[in-house]
Amino acid sequence: MKDTAEMYIPTLEDMLAAHERIKPHIHRTPVLTSSYFNDLTGAELFFKCENFQKAGAFKVRGASNAVFGLSEVDAAKGVCTHSSGNHALSLSYAAGRRGIPCNVVMPRTAPEAKKAAVRGYGGTITECEPSTSSREAVFAEVQAKTGGDFVHPYNDPRVIAGQGTCSRELLEQTDGLDAVIAPIGGGGMISGTCLTLSNLAPEVKIYAAEPEQADDAYRSFKAGHIIADDAPETVADGLKVPLKDLTWHFVSNHVTDIFTASEQEIIDAMKLTWQRMKIVMEPSCAVPLATILKNRDVFAGERVGVVITGGNVDLDKLPWMKS
Amino acid sequence: MKDTAEMYIPTLEDMLAAHERIKPHIHRTPVLTSSYFNDLTGAELFFKCENFQKAGAFKVRGASNAVFGLSEVDAAKGVCTHSSGNHALSLSYAAGRRGIPCNVVMPRTAPEAKKAAVRGYGGTITECEPSTSSREAVFAEVQAKTGGDFVHPYNDPRVIAGQGTCSRELLEQTDGLDAVIAPIGGGGMISGTCLTLSNLAPEVKIYAAEPEQADDAYRSFKAGHIIADDAPETVADGLKVPLKDLTWHFVSNHVTDIFTASEQEIIDAMKLTWQRMKIVMEPSCAVPLATILKNRDVFAGERVGVVITGGNVDLDKLPWMKS
């Protein structure tokens, strides 16, 4: 993305164009229901299963939109990003599909399994130290050397337009919803949800769910301006990053409320979902269910879409295992 | 089931009637595909996900057919069985739906989670010692006292007709298959598969997959008569039971071949499926994939239905965890 003086806010047309562009490269993931969880919550829940998505997470939507939207000239130089998580996998996957280079700066301490997955999709990893200063320095170097297009994990209109395709499918797959709830970290999924629902179904309430131990979005939302956390620690490792200007725009304008859950509540909801729905999902995905269980009065009687954001977990280090 | 002098072999009509009877009580489970596993095996695999089934396993098909096929008079006395596994849960679920008593004899050493699930569905547990003699004595007592209809976990024509509905759906959900493979323990799922495919798609080959350490069906198949194992031990705990006369009838007449896999091959295939397909499934379900990976030449280029039989696992004791 080129730097521009003014922030570009993606539109409904951007989201619709993104959907056409990425359809050949993504799954239209299924929506699952569970009578057990309906009984437990008093709500009617519709789980949008992005854990079954290509590369294992919704992030492939935004990454594919960025990659396949590049001109031939720009694409030849490839793409680059910094991420230790699903965005790294997703951008590598999308670049691999288009056959262009993808350079990812990852901390040397990132899990070997994630690094192997990036390489498996054809991405090139440059390692940095696990600090912001090292990451920024190494990334600047990689970008200067390759000239690749920087695809930010979430603060990028192309990425947000791509993530918005998820709730468009959810609307099509359900027969009317009262609310949608998704986890919030940097705010890419929530911003895409806001983009789509505020245009296509403005009556649907949008809730964000966040770990208590990384509640910068919650505090920002209550304060009315961005408050960034300093290195939060949570089992929901996809949700540690802060809001940025573009995602703050959507959150501050369209989100109805933000709820938080404790570490134990997240782990309990995660394990219960694995047990009852037989799906493998990341800790981050359990935060919405954990907050629904805590706020029954808000959700009871409502038809609620719940975004299961990804399924890339380390099966040797599940959070309920004794270490 | 009343004892009869001659064994009754369920027919296509029994299976079709079963399907109509149980449809309100079961899920039509989805069929998932995986480009990763297609690449890995050279085959085109269609995973029939009975881990998403009601009560967490295909066994609810046969159990529901038995329960909902009872006359009002017989139903009033309820049903009974002995099982420490998915049949106990499934029969309790079905009886609960019909509102009739369900008595289950379970070893006192059975996992507390399984006992809690049986009780959760409304079943009554009578505990026995973990030996065949104790189980038989206690079960005879329970049956005499309650007068309940005995629904055997697999050697029962009603149960086999019910299990046959799974491959009927699989045929409807796929556009032509060359083969179907399912795990084999007592042979209920395989017999139902034989019943359905031999009538509706006799060109489709039927393979059974079995743990090396509980290979009684494999040895029976090669010998031409039933050979029962003496207390086999395998991580695929749903597959320890032996063939009986009715399931042997189907296996000996309709199965193309039986393949086996080692404990480590089963665990590896299980973990790989969780990682790549993001589904929670039992060790037993991994045996087919493990044997496909070992017998590439048999399956390469074929369109193969793979039955994922159930998802009731103890998340605190996964087989790749160090104990």
XYZ file of C-alpha atoms in Angstrom, chain A residues 27 30 32-33 35 51-56 121 270-272 274-281 311-313 315-316 318 320-322, chain B residues 27 30 32-33 35 51-56 121 270-272 274-281 311-313 315-316 318 320-322:
64
model
C -13.399 -21.507 0.826
C -19.674 -23.618 6.511
C -22.398 -24.745 12.101
C -25.062 -24.758 14.796
C -28.311 -27.305 20.088
C -10.942 -22.371 11.058
C -11.766 -24.453 7.963
C -10.563 -21.599 5.732
C -7.560 -21.909 3.371
C -4.333 -21.465 5.358
C -6.451 -22.090 8.451
C 3.505 -21.935 0.971
C -12.312 -23.229 24.011
C -12.242 -26.693 25.540
C -16.031 -26.876 25.689
C -13.754 -28.665 21.040
C -15.684 -31.180 23.152
C -19.164 -30.390 21.962
C -18.683 -29.124 18.393
C -15.714 -31.371 17.530
C -13.792 -28.562 15.892
C -10.178 -27.497 16.322
C -9.991 -23.756 16.858
C -7.671 -23.186 13.600
C -3.879 -22.958 13.651
C -3.012 -24.265 17.115
C -1.560 -29.527 19.346
C 1.386 -30.212 21.635
C -2.995 -26.919 24.370
C -5.534 -27.001 29.328
C -2.512 -29.318 29.248
C -0.304 -29.299 32.290
C -27.840 -34.875 11.480
C -21.301 -32.847 6.050
C -15.396 -32.458 3.875
C -12.531 -32.513 1.399
C -6.550 -30.586 -0.993
C -17.915 -36.869 14.462
C -20.412 -34.008 14.001
C -23.301 -36.472 14.456
C -25.789 -36.271 17.344
C -24.229 -37.810 20.479
C -20.898 -37.477 18.665
C -29.079 -37.995 28.012
C -5.002 -38.668 13.840
C -2.792 -35.723 14.743
C -2.271 -34.795 11.096
C -6.632 -32.531 13.524
C -3.869 -30.213 12.298
C -4.900 -29.964 8.676
C -8.670 -30.476 8.725
C -9.288 -28.766 12.096
C -11.652 -31.471 13.268
C -11.774 -33.327 16.571
C -12.055 -37.061 15.931
C -15.556 -37.370 17.950
C -15.882 -38.361 21.587
C -12.326 -38.092 22.855
C -9.157 -33.876 25.545
C -7.043 -34.347 28.653
C -4.682 -37.169 23.744
C 0.384 -37.662 21.497
C 0.527 -36.085 24.948
C 3.294 -37.236 27.209
